[in-house]
């Protein structure tokens, strides 16, 4: 089973990497960019009998930093 | 307009960060994890008149490293 975990900074948390990319896009001449935020996507291939609770636990214990990040689990197949 | 750019390593490119996460998940006792790959998601808020060509150019020039990474553009609104 393929699972994608989308991890993003919580609203309000400063994103210096996003600001740097925003600045660089403007430097390259791209107009109209209003905001840039950067997150991670973790693509997991797990056994088919892995349940939602286990996936949640992986996110809470390791994949996401729950203090500053949100996560969303998306099942890609099966 | 909100746009998400999903950036992932091309198949075959080594992903040491993914391997480290895989190893850590096993260390925490999670069974059945077969593969872990890590990518980036860049969430952009851009002017509504930004066209696909401009978005493509942003990816090719700055957001993705075309030698080792693939990108996919997803429009979230509008």
PDB file of C-alpha atoms in Angstrom:
ATOM      1  CA  UNK A   1       0.000   0.000   0.000  1.00  0.00           C
ATOM      2  CA  UNK A   2       1.320   3.405  -0.907  1.00  0.00           C
ATOM      3  CA  UNK A   3       0.708   6.296   1.439  1.00  0.00           C
ATOM      4  CA  UNK A   4       1.716   9.921   1.164  1.00  0.00           C
ATOM      5  CA  UNK A   5       2.100  12.009   4.279  1.00  0.00           C
ATOM      6  CA  UNK A   6       1.922  15.738   3.639  1.00  0.00           C
ATOM      7  CA  UNK A   7       3.592  17.804   6.325  1.00  0.00           C
ATOM      8  CA  UNK A   8       3.174  21.566   6.453  1.00  0.00           C
ATOM      9  CA  UNK A   9       4.016  24.268   8.932  1.00  0.00           C
ATOM     10  CA  UNK A  10       1.062  25.374  11.046  1.00  0.00           C
ATOM     11  CA  UNK A  11      -0.382  28.742  10.039  1.00  0.00           C
ATOM     12  CA  UNK A  12       1.476  31.529  11.783  1.00  0.00           C
ATOM     13  CA  UNK A  13       4.757  29.640  12.101  1.00  0.00           C
ATOM     14  CA  UNK A  14       7.556  31.551  10.400  1.00  0.00           C
ATOM     15  CA  UNK A  15       8.938  29.874   7.277  1.00  0.00           C
ATOM     16  CA  UNK A  16      12.386  31.319   6.518  1.00  0.00           C
ATOM     17  CA  UNK A  17      12.990  28.788   3.717  1.00  0.00           C
ATOM     18  CA  UNK A  18       9.738  29.880   2.072  1.00  0.00           C
ATOM     19  CA  UNK A  19      10.749  33.526   2.410  1.00  0.00           C
ATOM     20  CA  UNK A  20      14.099  32.798   0.788  1.00  0.00           C
ATOM     21  CA  UNK A  21      12.391  31.068  -2.152  1.00  0.00           C
ATOM     22  CA  UNK A  22       9.889  33.947  -2.430  1.00  0.00           C
ATOM     23  CA  UNK A  23      12.751  36.415  -2.547  1.00  0.00           C
ATOM     24  CA  UNK A  24      14.632  34.329  -5.122  1.00  0.00           C
ATOM     25  CA  UNK A  25      11.559  34.089  -7.385  1.00  0.00           C
ATOM     26  CA  UNK A  26      11.250  37.871  -7.298  1.00  0.00           C
ATOM     27  CA  UNK A  27      14.951  38.172  -8.019  1.00  0.00           C
ATOM     28  CA  UNK A  28      14.457  35.999 -11.115  1.00  0.00           C
ATOM     29  CA  UNK A  29      11.786  38.424 -12.331  1.00  0.00           C
ATOM     30  CA  UNK A  30       8.615  36.466 -11.545  1.00  0.00           C
ATOM     31  CA  UNK A  31       5.818  38.910 -10.751  1.00  0.00           C
ATOM     32  CA  UNK A  32       2.723  38.367  -8.670  1.00  0.00           C
ATOM     33  CA  UNK A  33       4.065  35.825  -6.191  1.00  0.00           C
ATOM     34  CA  UNK A  34       2.285  36.645  -2.929  1.00  0.00           C
ATOM     35  CA  UNK A  35       3.314  33.876  -0.587  1.00  0.00           C
ATOM     36  CA  UNK A  36       5.529  30.788  -0.491  1.00  0.00           C
ATOM     37  CA  UNK A  37       5.406  28.059   2.152  1.00  0.00           C
ATOM     38  CA  UNK A  38       7.485  24.925   2.070  1.00  0.00           C
ATOM     39  CA  UNK A  39       6.473  21.522   3.368  1.00  0.00           C
ATOM     40  CA  UNK A  40       7.560  17.904   3.109  1.00  0.00           C
ATOM     41  CA  UNK A  41       5.959  14.906   1.474  1.00  0.00           C
ATOM     42  CA  UNK A  42       6.896  11.501   2.777  1.00  0.00           C
ATOM     43  CA  UNK A  43       5.992   8.638   0.433  1.00  0.00           C
ATOM     44  CA  UNK A  44       5.727   5.365   2.280  1.00  0.00           C
ATOM     45  CA  UNK A  45       5.261   1.870   0.953  1.00  0.00           C
ATOM     46  CA  UNK A  46       3.784  -0.128   3.814  1.00  0.00           C
ATOM     47  CA  UNK A  47       2.246  -3.556   4.307  1.00  0.00           C
ATOM     48  CA  UNK A  48      -1.392  -3.704   3.193  1.00  0.00           C
ATOM     49  CA  UNK A  49      -2.583  -4.489   6.699  1.00  0.00           C
ATOM     50  CA  UNK A  50      -1.163  -1.278   8.153  1.00  0.00           C
ATOM     51  CA  UNK A  51      -4.083   0.524   9.752  1.00  0.00           C
ATOM     52  CA  UNK A  52      -4.846   4.225  10.110  1.00  0.00           C
ATOM     53  CA  UNK A  53      -3.933   4.216  13.770  1.00  0.00           C
ATOM     54  CA  UNK A  54      -0.419   2.984  13.004  1.00  0.00           C
ATOM     55  CA  UNK A  55       0.025   5.604  10.283  1.00  0.00           C
ATOM     56  CA  UNK A  56      -1.166   8.305  12.691  1.00  0.00           C
ATOM     57  CA  UNK A  57       1.296   7.076  15.273  1.00  0.00           C
ATOM     58  CA  UNK A  58       4.197   7.180  12.776  1.00  0.00           C
ATOM     59  CA  UNK A  59       3.338  10.808  12.034  1.00  0.00           C
ATOM     60  CA  UNK A  60       2.993  11.833  15.654  1.00  0.00           C
ATOM     61  CA  UNK A  61       6.080  10.013  16.885  1.00  0.00           C
ATOM     62  CA  UNK A  62       8.520  10.654  14.075  1.00  0.00           C
ATOM     63  CA  UNK A  63       7.447  12.168  10.792  1.00  0.00           C
ATOM     64  CA  UNK A  64       5.923  15.447  11.969  1.00  0.00           C
ATOM     65  CA  UNK A  65       6.887  17.871  14.684  1.00  0.00           C
ATOM     66  CA  UNK A  66       3.458  18.339  16.239  1.00  0.00           C
ATOM     67  CA  UNK A  67       4.431  21.604  17.933  1.00  0.00           C
ATOM     68  CA  UNK A  68       4.864  23.492  14.679  1.00  0.00           C
ATOM     69  CA  UNK A  69       3.607  21.172  11.937  1.00  0.00           C
ATOM     70  CA  UNK A  70       0.356  19.686  10.685  1.00  0.00           C
ATOM     71  CA  UNK A  71       0.116  16.438   8.777  1.00  0.00           C
ATOM     72  CA  UNK A  72      -2.345  14.915   6.335  1.00  0.00           C
ATOM     73  CA  UNK A  73      -2.338  11.265   5.307  1.00  0.00           C
ATOM     74  CA  UNK A  74      -3.301  10.402   1.730  1.00  0.00           C
ATOM     75  CA  UNK A  75      -3.658   6.820   0.539  1.00  0.00           C
ATOM     76  CA  UNK A  76      -2.456   6.541  -3.030  1.00  0.00           C
ATOM     77  CA  UNK A  77      -3.422   2.941  -3.739  1.00  0.00           C
ATOM     78  CA  UNK A  78      -5.562   0.280  -2.124  1.00  0.00           C
TER      79      UNK A  78
ATOM     80  CA  UNK B   1      -4.572  31.500  -6.968  1.00  0.00           C
ATOM     81  CA  UNK B   2      -3.075  28.766  -4.849  1.00  0.00           C
ATOM     82  CA  UNK B   3      -0.708  26.292  -6.438  1.00  0.00           C
ATOM     83  CA  UNK B   4       1.115  23.336  -4.936  1.00  0.00           C
ATOM     84  CA  UNK B   5       4.325  22.112  -6.502  1.00  0.00           C
ATOM     85  CA  UNK B   6       5.197  18.560  -5.543  1.00  0.00           C
ATOM     86  CA  UNK B   7       8.871  17.774  -5.934  1.00  0.00           C
ATOM     87  CA  UNK B   8      10.157  14.213  -5.670  1.00  0.00           C
ATOM     88  CA  UNK B   9      13.429  12.501  -6.388  1.00  0.00           C
ATOM     89  CA  UNK B  10      13.527  10.715  -9.735  1.00  0.00           C
ATOM     90  CA  UNK B  11      13.253   6.933  -9.474  1.00  0.00           C
ATOM     91  CA  UNK B  12      16.673   5.418  -8.931  1.00  0.00           C
ATOM     92  CA  UNK B  13      18.147   8.447  -7.205  1.00  0.00           C
ATOM     93  CA  UNK B  14      19.428   7.527  -3.749  1.00  0.00           C
ATOM     94  CA  UNK B  15      17.450   9.070  -0.882  1.00  0.00           C
ATOM     95  CA  UNK B  16      19.579   8.961   2.286  1.00  0.00           C
ATOM     96  CA  UNK B  17      17.023  11.019   4.233  1.00  0.00           C
ATOM     97  CA  UNK B  18      14.343   8.496   3.317  1.00  0.00           C
ATOM     98  CA  UNK B  19      16.607   5.636   4.375  1.00  0.00           C
ATOM     99  CA  UNK B  20      17.226   7.310   7.727  1.00  0.00           C
ATOM    100  CA  UNK B  21      13.480   7.735   8.310  1.00  0.00           C
ATOM    101  CA  UNK B  22      12.885   4.114   7.264  1.00  0.00           C
ATOM    102  CA  UNK B  23      15.502   2.950   9.749  1.00  0.00           C
ATOM    103  CA  UNK B  24      14.059   5.152  12.509  1.00  0.00           C
ATOM    104  CA  UNK B  25      10.519   3.803  11.918  1.00  0.00           C
ATOM    105  CA  UNK B  26      11.847   0.271  12.286  1.00  0.00           C
ATOM    106  CA  UNK B  27      13.724   1.301  15.415  1.00  0.00           C
ATOM    107  CA  UNK B  28      10.441   2.559  16.873  1.00  0.00           C
ATOM    108  CA  UNK B  29       8.932  -0.872  16.258  1.00  0.00           C
ATOM    109  CA  UNK B  30       6.788  -0.184  13.195  1.00  0.00           C
ATOM    110  CA  UNK B  31       6.558  -3.340  11.097  1.00  0.00           C
ATOM    111  CA  UNK B  32       5.916  -3.701   7.400  1.00  0.00           C
ATOM    112  CA  UNK B  33       7.478  -0.466   6.162  1.00  0.00           C
ATOM    113  CA  UNK B  34       8.979  -1.359   2.790  1.00  0.00           C
ATOM    114  CA  UNK B  35      10.143   1.940   1.391  1.00  0.00           C
ATOM    115  CA  UNK B  36      10.361   5.611   2.350  1.00  0.00           C
ATOM    116  CA  UNK B  37      11.066   8.484  -0.043  1.00  0.00           C
ATOM    117  CA  UNK B  38      11.063  12.126   0.942  1.00  0.00           C
ATOM    118  CA  UNK B  39      10.020  15.033  -1.234  1.00  0.00           C
ATOM    119  CA  UNK B  40       9.087  18.697  -0.911  1.00  0.00           C
ATOM    120  CA  UNK B  41       5.831  20.517  -1.369  1.00  0.00           C
ATOM    121  CA  UNK B  42       5.996  24.190  -2.214  1.00  0.00           C
ATOM    122  CA  UNK B  43       2.716  26.035  -1.670  1.00  0.00           C
ATOM    123  CA  UNK B  44       2.571  29.215  -3.708  1.00  0.00           C
ATOM    124  CA  UNK B  45       0.013  31.988  -3.673  1.00  0.00           C
ATOM    125  CA  UNK B  46       0.336  33.703  -7.044  1.00  0.00           C
ATOM    126  CA  UNK B  47      -1.577  36.315  -9.036  1.00  0.00           C
ATOM    127  CA  UNK B  48      -4.648  34.865 -10.786  1.00  0.00           C
ATOM    128  CA  UNK B  49      -3.231  35.703 -14.206  1.00  0.00           C
ATOM    129  CA  UNK B  50      -0.120  33.544 -13.705  1.00  0.00           C
ATOM    130  CA  UNK B  51      -0.097  31.041 -16.550  1.00  0.00           C
ATOM    131  CA  UNK B  52       1.114  27.462 -16.700  1.00  0.00           C
ATOM    132  CA  UNK B  53       4.214  28.425 -18.634  1.00  0.00           C
ATOM    133  CA  UNK B  54       5.333  30.789 -15.864  1.00  0.00           C
ATOM    134  CA  UNK B  55       4.718  28.126 -13.231  1.00  0.00           C
ATOM    135  CA  UNK B  56       6.720  25.619 -15.267  1.00  0.00           C
ATOM    136  CA  UNK B  57       9.536  28.111 -15.585  1.00  0.00           C
ATOM    137  CA  UNK B  58       9.598  28.712 -11.803  1.00  0.00           C
ATOM    138  CA  UNK B  59       9.966  24.975 -11.293  1.00  0.00           C
ATOM    139  CA  UNK B  60      12.654  24.509 -13.888  1.00  0.00           C
ATOM    140  CA  UNK B  61      14.683  27.566 -12.908  1.00  0.00           C
ATOM    141  CA  UNK B  62      14.475  27.467  -9.134  1.00  0.00           C
ATOM    142  CA  UNK B  63      12.138  25.114  -7.334  1.00  0.00           C
ATOM    143  CA  UNK B  64      13.281  21.751  -8.666  1.00  0.00           C
ATOM    144  CA  UNK B  65      16.706  20.373  -9.496  1.00  0.00           C
ATOM    145  CA  UNK B  66      15.867  18.889 -12.878  1.00  0.00           C
ATOM    146  CA  UNK B  67      18.894  16.590 -12.848  1.00  0.00           C
ATOM    147  CA  UNK B  68      17.638  14.509  -9.950  1.00  0.00           C
ATOM    148  CA  UNK B  69      14.075  15.665  -9.283  1.00  0.00           C
ATOM    149  CA  UNK B  70      10.647  15.546 -10.924  1.00  0.00           C
ATOM    150  CA  UNK B  71       7.921  18.079 -10.278  1.00  0.00           C
ATOM    151  CA  UNK B  72       4.147  18.098 -10.526  1.00  0.00           C
ATOM    152  CA  UNK B  73       2.034  21.254 -10.421  1.00  0.00           C
ATOM    153  CA  UNK B  74      -1.370  21.067  -8.728  1.00  0.00           C
ATOM    154  CA  UNK B  75      -3.797  23.981  -8.733  1.00  0.00           C
ATOM    155  CA  UNK B  76      -5.624  24.109  -5.451  1.00  0.00           C
ATOM    156  CA  UNK B  77      -8.122  26.891  -6.203  1.00  0.00           C
ATOM    157  CA  UNK B  78      -9.356  28.758  -9.216  1.00  0.00           C
TER     158      UNK B  78
END
